Structures are given as structure tokens and as C-alpha cells.
Short mmCIF file of C-alpha atoms in Angstrom, two decimals:
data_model
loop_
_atom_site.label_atom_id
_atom_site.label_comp_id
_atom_site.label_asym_id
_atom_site.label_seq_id
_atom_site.Cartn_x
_atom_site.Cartn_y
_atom_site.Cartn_z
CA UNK A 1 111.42 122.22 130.06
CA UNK A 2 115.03 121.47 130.77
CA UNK A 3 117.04 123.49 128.89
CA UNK A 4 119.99 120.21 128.93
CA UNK A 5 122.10 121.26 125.34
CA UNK A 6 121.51 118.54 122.52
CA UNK A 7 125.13 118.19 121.43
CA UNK A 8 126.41 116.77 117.96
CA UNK A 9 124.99 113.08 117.57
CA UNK A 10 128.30 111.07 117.41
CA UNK A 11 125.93 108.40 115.96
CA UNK A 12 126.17 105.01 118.89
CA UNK A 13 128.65 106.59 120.85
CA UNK A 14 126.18 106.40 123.84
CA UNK A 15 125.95 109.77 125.87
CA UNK A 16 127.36 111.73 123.33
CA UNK A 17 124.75 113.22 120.66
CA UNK A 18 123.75 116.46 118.66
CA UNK A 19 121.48 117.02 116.10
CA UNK A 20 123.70 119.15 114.23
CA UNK A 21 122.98 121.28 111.28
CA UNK A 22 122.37 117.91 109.00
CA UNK A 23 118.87 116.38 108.80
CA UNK A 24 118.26 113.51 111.40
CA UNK A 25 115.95 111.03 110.19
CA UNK A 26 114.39 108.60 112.20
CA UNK A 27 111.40 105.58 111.14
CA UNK A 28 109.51 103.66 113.77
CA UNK A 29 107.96 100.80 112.00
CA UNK A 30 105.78 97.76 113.15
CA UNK A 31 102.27 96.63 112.28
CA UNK A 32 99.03 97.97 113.42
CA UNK A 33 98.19 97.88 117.06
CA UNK A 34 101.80 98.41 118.23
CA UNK A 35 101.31 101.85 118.38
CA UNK A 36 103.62 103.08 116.33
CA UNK A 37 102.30 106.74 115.12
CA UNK A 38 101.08 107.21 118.53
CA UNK A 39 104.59 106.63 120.08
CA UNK A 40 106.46 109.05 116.82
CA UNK A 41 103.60 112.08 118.05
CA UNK A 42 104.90 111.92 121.65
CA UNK A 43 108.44 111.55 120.11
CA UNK A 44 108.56 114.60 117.74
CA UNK A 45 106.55 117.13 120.37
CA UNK A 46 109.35 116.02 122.81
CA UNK A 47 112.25 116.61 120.49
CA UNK A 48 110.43 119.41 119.23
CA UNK A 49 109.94 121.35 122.48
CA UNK A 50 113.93 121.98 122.09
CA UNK A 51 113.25 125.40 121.03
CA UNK A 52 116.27 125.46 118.68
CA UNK A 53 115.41 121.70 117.29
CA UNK A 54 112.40 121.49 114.28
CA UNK A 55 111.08 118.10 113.63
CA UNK A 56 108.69 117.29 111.05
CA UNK A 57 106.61 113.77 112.16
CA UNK A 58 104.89 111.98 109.05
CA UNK A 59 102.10 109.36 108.34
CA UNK A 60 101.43 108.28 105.23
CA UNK A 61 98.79 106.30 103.64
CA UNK A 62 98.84 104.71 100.23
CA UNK A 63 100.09 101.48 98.48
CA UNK A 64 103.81 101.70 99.04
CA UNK A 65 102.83 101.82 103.09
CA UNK A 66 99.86 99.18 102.59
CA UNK A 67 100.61 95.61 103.70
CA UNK A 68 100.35 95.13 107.37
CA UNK A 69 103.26 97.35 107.87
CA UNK A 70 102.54 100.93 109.95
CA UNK A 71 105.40 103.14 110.44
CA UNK A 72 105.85 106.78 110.85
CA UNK A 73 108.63 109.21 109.71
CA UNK A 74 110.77 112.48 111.73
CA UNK A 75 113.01 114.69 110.20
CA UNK A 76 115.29 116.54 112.91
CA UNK A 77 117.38 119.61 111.98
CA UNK A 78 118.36 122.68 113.58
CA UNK A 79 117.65 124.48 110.12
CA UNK A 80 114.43 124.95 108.66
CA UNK A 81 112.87 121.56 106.75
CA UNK A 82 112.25 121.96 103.68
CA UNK A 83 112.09 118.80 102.49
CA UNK A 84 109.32 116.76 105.13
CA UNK A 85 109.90 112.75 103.75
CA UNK A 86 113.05 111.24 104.73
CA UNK A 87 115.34 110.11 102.40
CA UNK A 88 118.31 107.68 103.79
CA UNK A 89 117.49 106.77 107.51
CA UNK A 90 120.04 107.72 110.57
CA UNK A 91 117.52 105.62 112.31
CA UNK A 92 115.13 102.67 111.95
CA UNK A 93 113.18 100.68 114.92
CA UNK A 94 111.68 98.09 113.17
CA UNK A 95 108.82 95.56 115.69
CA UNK A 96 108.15 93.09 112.93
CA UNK A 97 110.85 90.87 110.75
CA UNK A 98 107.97 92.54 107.85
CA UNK A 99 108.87 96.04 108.63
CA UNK A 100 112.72 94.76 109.55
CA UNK A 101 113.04 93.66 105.64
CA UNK A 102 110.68 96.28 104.22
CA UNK A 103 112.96 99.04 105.74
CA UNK A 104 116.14 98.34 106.32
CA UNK A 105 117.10 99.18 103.10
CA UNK A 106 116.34 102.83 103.29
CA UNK A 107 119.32 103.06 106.49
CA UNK A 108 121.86 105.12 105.46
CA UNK A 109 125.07 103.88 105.66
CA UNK A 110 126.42 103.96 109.20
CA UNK A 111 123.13 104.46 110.23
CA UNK A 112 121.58 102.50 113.15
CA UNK A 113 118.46 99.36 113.54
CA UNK A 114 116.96 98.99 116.82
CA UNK A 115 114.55 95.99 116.78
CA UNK A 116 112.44 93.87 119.03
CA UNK A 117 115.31 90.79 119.33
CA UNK A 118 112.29 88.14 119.95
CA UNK A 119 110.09 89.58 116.74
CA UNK A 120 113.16 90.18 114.24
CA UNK A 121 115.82 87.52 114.12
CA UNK A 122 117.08 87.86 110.22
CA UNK A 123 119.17 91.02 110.76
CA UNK A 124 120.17 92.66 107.61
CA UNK A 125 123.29 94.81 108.91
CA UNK A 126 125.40 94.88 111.74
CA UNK A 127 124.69 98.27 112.97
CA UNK A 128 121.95 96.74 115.25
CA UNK A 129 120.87 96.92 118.85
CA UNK A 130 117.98 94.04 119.36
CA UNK A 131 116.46 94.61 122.86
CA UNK A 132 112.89 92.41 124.28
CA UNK A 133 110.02 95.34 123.87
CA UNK A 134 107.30 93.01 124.08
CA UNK A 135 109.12 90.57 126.57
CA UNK A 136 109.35 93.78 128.72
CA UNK A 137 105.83 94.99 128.39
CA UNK A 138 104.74 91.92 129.58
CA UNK A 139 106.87 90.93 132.57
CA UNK A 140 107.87 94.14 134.28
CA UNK A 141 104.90 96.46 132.99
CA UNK A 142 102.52 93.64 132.89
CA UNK A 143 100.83 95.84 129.49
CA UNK A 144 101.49 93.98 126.17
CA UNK A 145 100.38 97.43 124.64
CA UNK A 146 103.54 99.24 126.41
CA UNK A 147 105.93 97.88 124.30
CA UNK A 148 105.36 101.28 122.11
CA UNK A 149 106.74 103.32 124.96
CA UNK A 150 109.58 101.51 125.90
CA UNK A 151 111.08 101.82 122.83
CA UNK A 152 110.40 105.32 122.77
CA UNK A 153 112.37 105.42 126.66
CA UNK A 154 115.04 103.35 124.62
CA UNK A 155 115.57 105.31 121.42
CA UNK A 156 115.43 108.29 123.56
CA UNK A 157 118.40 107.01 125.64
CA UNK A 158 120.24 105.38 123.14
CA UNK A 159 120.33 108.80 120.99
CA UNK A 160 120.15 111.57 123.26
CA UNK A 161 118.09 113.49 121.27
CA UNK A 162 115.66 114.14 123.93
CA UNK A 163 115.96 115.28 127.41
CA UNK A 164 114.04 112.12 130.08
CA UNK A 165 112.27 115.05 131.46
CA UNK A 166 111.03 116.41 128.27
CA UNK A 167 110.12 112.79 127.40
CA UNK A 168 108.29 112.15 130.39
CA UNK A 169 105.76 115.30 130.08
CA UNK A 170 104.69 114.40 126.83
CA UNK A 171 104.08 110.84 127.51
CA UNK A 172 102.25 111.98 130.91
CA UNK A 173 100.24 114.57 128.51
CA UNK A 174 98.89 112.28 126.31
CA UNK A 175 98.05 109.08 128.23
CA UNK A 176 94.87 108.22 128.10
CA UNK A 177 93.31 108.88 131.94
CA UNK A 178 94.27 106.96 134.04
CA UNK A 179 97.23 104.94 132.41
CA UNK A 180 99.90 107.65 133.28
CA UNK A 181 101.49 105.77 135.60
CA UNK A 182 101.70 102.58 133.56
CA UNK A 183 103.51 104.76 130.77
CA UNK A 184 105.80 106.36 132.70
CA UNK A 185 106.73 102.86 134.50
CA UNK A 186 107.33 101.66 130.68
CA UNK A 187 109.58 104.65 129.93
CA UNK A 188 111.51 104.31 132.57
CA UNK A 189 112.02 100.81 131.45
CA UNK A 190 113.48 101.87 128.25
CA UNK A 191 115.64 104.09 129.91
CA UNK A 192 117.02 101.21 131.99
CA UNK A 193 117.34 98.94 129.06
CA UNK A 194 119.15 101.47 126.94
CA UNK A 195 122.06 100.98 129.70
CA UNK A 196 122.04 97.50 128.76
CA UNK A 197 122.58 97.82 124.99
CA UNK A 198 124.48 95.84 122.90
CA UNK A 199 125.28 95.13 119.69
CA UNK A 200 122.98 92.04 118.19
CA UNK B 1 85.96 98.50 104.01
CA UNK B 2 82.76 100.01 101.95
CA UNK B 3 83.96 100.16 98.45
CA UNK B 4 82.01 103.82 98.42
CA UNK B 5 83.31 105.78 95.67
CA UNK B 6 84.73 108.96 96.71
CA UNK B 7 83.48 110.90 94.11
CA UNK B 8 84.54 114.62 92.48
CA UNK B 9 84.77 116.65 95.44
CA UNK B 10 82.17 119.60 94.23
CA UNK B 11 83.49 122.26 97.17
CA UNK B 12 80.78 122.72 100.16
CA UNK B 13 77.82 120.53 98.00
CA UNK B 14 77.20 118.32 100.63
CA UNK B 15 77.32 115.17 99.21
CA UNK B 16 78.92 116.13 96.21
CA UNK B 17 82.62 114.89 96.22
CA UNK B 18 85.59 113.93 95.14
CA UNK B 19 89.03 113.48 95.84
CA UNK B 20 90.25 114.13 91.92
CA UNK B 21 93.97 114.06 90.76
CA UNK B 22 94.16 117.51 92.00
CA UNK B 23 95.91 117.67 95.79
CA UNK B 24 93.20 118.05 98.59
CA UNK B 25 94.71 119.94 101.38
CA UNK B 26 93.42 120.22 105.09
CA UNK B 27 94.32 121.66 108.49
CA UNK B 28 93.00 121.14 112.00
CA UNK B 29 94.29 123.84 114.15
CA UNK B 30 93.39 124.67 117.76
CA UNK B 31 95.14 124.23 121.23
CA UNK B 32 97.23 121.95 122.82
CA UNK B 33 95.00 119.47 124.65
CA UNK B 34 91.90 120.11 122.38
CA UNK B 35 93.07 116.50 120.34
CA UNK B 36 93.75 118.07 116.81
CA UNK B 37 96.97 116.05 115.86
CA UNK B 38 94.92 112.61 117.20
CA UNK B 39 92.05 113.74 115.41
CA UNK B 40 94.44 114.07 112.38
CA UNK B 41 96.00 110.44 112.50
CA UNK B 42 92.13 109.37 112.80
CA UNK B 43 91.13 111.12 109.67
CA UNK B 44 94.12 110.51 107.70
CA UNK B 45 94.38 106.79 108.27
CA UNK B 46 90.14 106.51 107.72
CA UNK B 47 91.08 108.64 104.23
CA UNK B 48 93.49 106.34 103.73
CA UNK B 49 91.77 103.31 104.25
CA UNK B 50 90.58 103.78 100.49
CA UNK B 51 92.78 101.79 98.45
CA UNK B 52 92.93 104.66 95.82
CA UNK B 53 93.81 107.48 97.91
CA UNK B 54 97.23 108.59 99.19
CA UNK B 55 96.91 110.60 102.42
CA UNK B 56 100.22 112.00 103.94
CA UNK B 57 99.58 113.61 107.24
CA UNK B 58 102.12 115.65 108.90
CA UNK B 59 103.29 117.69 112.30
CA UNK B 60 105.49 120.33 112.28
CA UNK B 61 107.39 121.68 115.38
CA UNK B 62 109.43 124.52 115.15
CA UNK B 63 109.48 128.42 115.59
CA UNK B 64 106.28 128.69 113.10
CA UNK B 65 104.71 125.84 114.98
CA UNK B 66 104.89 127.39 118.73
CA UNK B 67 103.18 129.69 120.43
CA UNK B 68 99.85 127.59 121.96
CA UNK B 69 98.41 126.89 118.45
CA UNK B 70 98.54 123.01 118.04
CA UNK B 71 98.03 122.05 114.45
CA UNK B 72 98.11 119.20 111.40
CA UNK B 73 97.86 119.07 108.14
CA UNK B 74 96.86 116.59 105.19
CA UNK B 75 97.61 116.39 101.84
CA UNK B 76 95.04 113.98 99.98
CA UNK B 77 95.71 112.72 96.36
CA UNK B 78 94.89 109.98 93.70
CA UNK B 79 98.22 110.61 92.41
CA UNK B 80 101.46 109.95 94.41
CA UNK B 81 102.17 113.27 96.68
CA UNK B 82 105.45 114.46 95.94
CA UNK B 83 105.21 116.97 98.13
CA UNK B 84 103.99 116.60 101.36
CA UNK B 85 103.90 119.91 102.76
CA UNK B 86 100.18 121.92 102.49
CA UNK B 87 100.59 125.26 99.93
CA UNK B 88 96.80 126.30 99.80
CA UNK B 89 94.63 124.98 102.36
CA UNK B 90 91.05 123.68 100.54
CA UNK B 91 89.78 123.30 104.19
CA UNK B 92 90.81 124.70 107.79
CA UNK B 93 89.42 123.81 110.93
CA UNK B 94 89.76 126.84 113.68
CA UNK B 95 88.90 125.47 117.01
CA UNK B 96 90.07 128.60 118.52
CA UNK B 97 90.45 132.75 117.23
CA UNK B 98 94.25 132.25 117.90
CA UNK B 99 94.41 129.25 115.08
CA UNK B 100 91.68 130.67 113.06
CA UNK B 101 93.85 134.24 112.88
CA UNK B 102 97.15 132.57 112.43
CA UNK B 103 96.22 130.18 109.25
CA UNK B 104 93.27 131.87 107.77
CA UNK B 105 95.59 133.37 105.77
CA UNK B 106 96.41 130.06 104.53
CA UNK B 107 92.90 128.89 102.77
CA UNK B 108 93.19 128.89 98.98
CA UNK B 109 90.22 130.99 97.06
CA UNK B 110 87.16 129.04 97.39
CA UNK B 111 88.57 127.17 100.63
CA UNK B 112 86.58 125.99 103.47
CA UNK B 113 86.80 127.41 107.02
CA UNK B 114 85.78 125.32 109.88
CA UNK B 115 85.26 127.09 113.22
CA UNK B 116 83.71 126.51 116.82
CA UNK B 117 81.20 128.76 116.97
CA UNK B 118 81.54 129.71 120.20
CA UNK B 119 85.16 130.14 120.48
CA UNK B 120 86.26 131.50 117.16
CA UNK B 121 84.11 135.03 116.80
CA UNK B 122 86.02 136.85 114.65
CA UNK B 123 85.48 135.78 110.98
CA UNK B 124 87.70 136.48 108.11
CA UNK B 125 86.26 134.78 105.41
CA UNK B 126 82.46 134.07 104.18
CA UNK B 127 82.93 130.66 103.02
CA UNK B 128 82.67 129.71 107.34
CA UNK B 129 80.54 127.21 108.55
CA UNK B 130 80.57 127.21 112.90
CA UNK B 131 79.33 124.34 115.21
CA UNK B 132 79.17 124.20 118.55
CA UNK B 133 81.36 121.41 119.30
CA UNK B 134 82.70 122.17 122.61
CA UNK B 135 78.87 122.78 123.92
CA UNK B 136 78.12 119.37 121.89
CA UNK B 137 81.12 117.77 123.58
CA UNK B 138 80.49 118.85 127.54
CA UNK B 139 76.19 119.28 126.55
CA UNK B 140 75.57 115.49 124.11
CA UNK B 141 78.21 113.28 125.09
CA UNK B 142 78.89 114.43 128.57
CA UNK B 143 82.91 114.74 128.01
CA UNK B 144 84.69 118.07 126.84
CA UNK B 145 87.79 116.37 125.64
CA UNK B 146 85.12 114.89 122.74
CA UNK B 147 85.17 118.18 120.50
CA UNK B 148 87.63 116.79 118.21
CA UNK B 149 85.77 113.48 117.22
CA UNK B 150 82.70 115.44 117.01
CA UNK B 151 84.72 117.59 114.40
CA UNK B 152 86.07 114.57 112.98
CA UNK B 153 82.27 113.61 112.26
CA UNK B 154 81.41 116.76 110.79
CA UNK B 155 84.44 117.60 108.77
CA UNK B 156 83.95 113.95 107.43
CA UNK B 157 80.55 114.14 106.38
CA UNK B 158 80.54 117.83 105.23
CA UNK B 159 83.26 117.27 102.35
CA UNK B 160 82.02 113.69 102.11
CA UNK B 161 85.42 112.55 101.89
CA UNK B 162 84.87 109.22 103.82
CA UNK B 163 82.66 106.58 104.45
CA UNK B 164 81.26 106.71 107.83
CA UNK B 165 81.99 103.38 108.57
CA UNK B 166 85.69 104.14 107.68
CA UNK B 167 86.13 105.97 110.13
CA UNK B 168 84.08 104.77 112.85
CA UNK B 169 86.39 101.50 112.59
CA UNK B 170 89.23 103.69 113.16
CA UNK B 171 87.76 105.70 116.37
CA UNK B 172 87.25 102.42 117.73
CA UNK B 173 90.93 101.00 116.95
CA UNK B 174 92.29 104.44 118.15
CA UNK B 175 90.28 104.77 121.73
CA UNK B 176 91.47 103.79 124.53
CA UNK B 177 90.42 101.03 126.14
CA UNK B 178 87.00 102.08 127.56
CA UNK B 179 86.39 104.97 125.60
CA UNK B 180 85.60 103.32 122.66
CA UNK B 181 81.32 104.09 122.94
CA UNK B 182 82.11 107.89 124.04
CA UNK B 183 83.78 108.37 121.07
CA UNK B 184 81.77 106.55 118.44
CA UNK B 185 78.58 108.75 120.08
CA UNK B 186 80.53 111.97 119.15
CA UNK B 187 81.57 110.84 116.07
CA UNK B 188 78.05 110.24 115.89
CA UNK B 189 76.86 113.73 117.19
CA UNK B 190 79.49 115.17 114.49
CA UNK B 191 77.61 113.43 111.76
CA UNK B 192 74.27 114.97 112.39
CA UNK B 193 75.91 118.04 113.21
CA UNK B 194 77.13 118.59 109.68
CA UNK B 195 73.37 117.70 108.78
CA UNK B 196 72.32 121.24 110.23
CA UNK B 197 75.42 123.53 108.48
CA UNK B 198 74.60 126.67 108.11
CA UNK B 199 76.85 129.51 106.39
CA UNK B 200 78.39 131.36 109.67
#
């Protein structure tokens, strides 16, 4: 594990990030099938093998997350969390225009929306970085499924809350056999496209 | 989705059950690798596939979280869960004597203990049922890395607290592509598992 320091999160100031003492809440949101829970696991055991960094990752299951919507729930803090549900969001990705206007309200304010710009074209705030997931898993991973990771390369980038490295052994851990290669190739684009962000 | 009731959950009657207004609270603890927290989003989102239920499922990574023991817990409720977090564990599932001697501790009076029988040897409570579900995995289905849907298929049909077909619909949404009849046979070989429990 790289032990590469995760400064103060200057929230969209690009490079520069910490997860300070503060809670750092992020949602991934999208329906089922995008693989949304699977891509927040990876996410929290990589920002959580920071030894200094806890992260609580949350599913849950009842009518307020019924609907068609899935999503999944971190809290990041250098202090111990005591309180596991998030309650105003430093972060949302949202897939689906559903999740995009189930969600956005719970962004704090200043707080950032990453969505798929082909899947959510109402945006509700103008903190918001629209970049192709699906387009990409398609053309340049040839996987529609991959679209999951590539965020998760993206967010990664985009916050620097988790060393690449880091990233990359968790996502190589828990590939299924013999798609390791095709997930890595999808993180690394969401790295790239990170580099390439701009404000929708 | 069966409309089975979930009925009163009468502790360790098989076939008695019921997920009451009371919280239910479960763990699955072993090692890294051995599948617990996907085991976990299996269960949790089968639970929660009953429109009455509320199921928040949660992993934790921090100082108390590290240290080779892998590990996720559930809270289940008919009434809105407030508090996500597990206090008293009503069941734990020890897949190895490191887990089983770290969160024993954490099984309410009356709770439920889980264990491999082969790996965990050293029993602290009485109220212990052990399977062999690493010789099941490797022995009836031919693949080690099965243990934890054959513990999903036990666990399941011990406390009774889903319909089978629940959560065979979610093992085969959740396998990888080509997996899908491996792991509905050891969800399978779980369920007639739990048929032979025996006190440990």
C-alpha cells in the first residue's frame, strides 16, 4: 500500500484533497444492474486501507430506497464514525436522471454531482461534472457492464481520496476470474477521463 | 417475489420466524477473500426484497475493522432503523477462530453463533451450530471460493428469514457471468445443510 498522504479535500480544486477531520460523504446512485454497491465495496476498502482514514459503506433496503433506484452510502473521517448514514452529501454520482432528481437534493451546499452526461441531462445545480460512463464502457472497454468502474477510476481522480495504486488492488481483488484485466483497462479509463473534466 | 410471510422469528425453531418490530441484528465475519461482505449485499438485498422489511447493511473500515478479520453486519426491522450500527448481535457467523474470538463477545443472550466446523474449534458459547462449508464448497460443488453462498443457504433457511426463491433470484443477478449454476448449487447445498443442524 502506498503510503501517498491524503491531504485536506479543497473540494474541485483537482489534485489538491484531504479528508480532514470533518465527515466526507459520498452516494453512488443508479438503478439495478449498474453495479453500484459493488463499485462503493471496492471504493470504501480502498479508501479504507489508508490506515489513518475510517469509512463506513452502507446499503439499505426499504421503501424510501424502493423504486428502481440502487445507491449506496460512505462516510469518510479521520475520527471515529459515530453516526454511519450520511446526512448532507460532499458527493453524489448519480447514472440515471431517476437517481439525478431523487438525490440531488441531499448535496450539501458546495458539494459536488458527477453524472453520466448521456443518461442525466436535467441538471439540478451547477456544481456538476457530466462525463460518458456508458459511452466509454462501450467504445474503449467494449463492456457495457464497466461503466461501474470507470466512475469509480473517475471519482477517485477527481477527489483524491484514494491512492491509483490502492484503487487498482482492490478492483484486481475482487474481479470476478478472469475479468481483471477488463477492470483495470476501465479504471484506467476513469483516470484518463478525470483529466478531461469539466464543468457541465 | 413470494408474498411468504416472514413470520415471528421464534430464535433457533427452525421454521419458526419472524422479523417483529424488534431490530434483528447479524454478522458474517471471516477472512478477506472468503466472500463475507458479497455474501452480505446478497442477503441483505434478498431480506430486503420483502416489501415490509428494512434491511441496512453496512462495512466498516477502520482500526477496529483491521487486522485479517473481514466482516458485515445487518440490521433488520419492520420499523424504520434509526440506527444503523449492530449493538447486540442475534446471529454471528464465524468462518474462522480469529472472527469467531474477536465478535463472540458481541452476540446478545440467547444469540446465534454460526461457525465452520472445521475451522473455528474453539467454542465460546453453547447456542453454536458448525457446518462444514469449506469441505461442502471444495467436496459438493467442486469450488472453494463457494463457502459463503453455501452459508448464505444455511443462515437463510436456519432463521427462516427469507424465501428461498428470494434469494436464489439474487445469487443469480449477483454472479458473474458464468457462475451463475455454481452458485445456485451451493446455495442449494446450504439449504439442505441447515436441514441436518445439529447443536455444536
Amino acid at each position: 500500500m502506498s503510503a501517498m498522504p491524503i491531504h485536506k479535500l479543497h473540494k474541485h480544486e483537482k489534485g489538491h484533497k484531504e479528508i480532514g477531520d470533518e465527515r466526507y460523504e459520498l452516494r453512488l446512485s443508479g438503478s439495478g444492474g449498474h453495479g453500484v454497491i459493488l463499485a462503493a465495496v471496492i471504493l470504501a476498502q480502498a479508501i479504507g486501507s489508508d490506515r489513518e482514514i475510517n469509512v463506513v459503506q452502507t446499503q439499505s433496503y426499504g421503501p424510501e430506497a424502493r423504486g428502481g433506484a440502487s445507491r449506496s452510502d460512505m462516510v469518510v473521517s479521520r475520527e471515529e464514525i459515530y453516526y454511519p448514514k450520511t446526512m448532507k452529501l460532499d458527493l453524489l454520482l448519480a447514472f440515471t436522471q431517476e437517481a439525478c432528481d431523487k438525490y440531488a437534493r441531499d448535496i450539501k451546499p458546495g458539494g459536488l454531482l458527477i453524472v453520466d452526461s448521456n443518461q442525466v441531462t436535467k441538471i439540478p445545480i451547477k456544481n456538476c461534472y457530466g462525463f460518458p460512463f456508458f459511452r466509454a464502457a462501450r467504445e474503449q472497454v467494449g463492456h457495457p457492464m464497466a461503466a461501474n468502474v470507470i466512475a469509480l477510476g473517475t471519482i477517485a481522480e477527481l477527489i483524491g481520496i484514494v491512492p491509483r495504486e490502492a484503487l487498482r488492488a482492490v478492483v484486481r481483488e475482487r474481479s470476478p476470474k478472469g475479468t481483471e484485466e477488463m477492470n483495470l483497462k476501465a479504471l484506467q479509463v476513469g483516470f484518463d477521463m478525470a483529466r478531461g473534466a469539466k464543468r457541465h
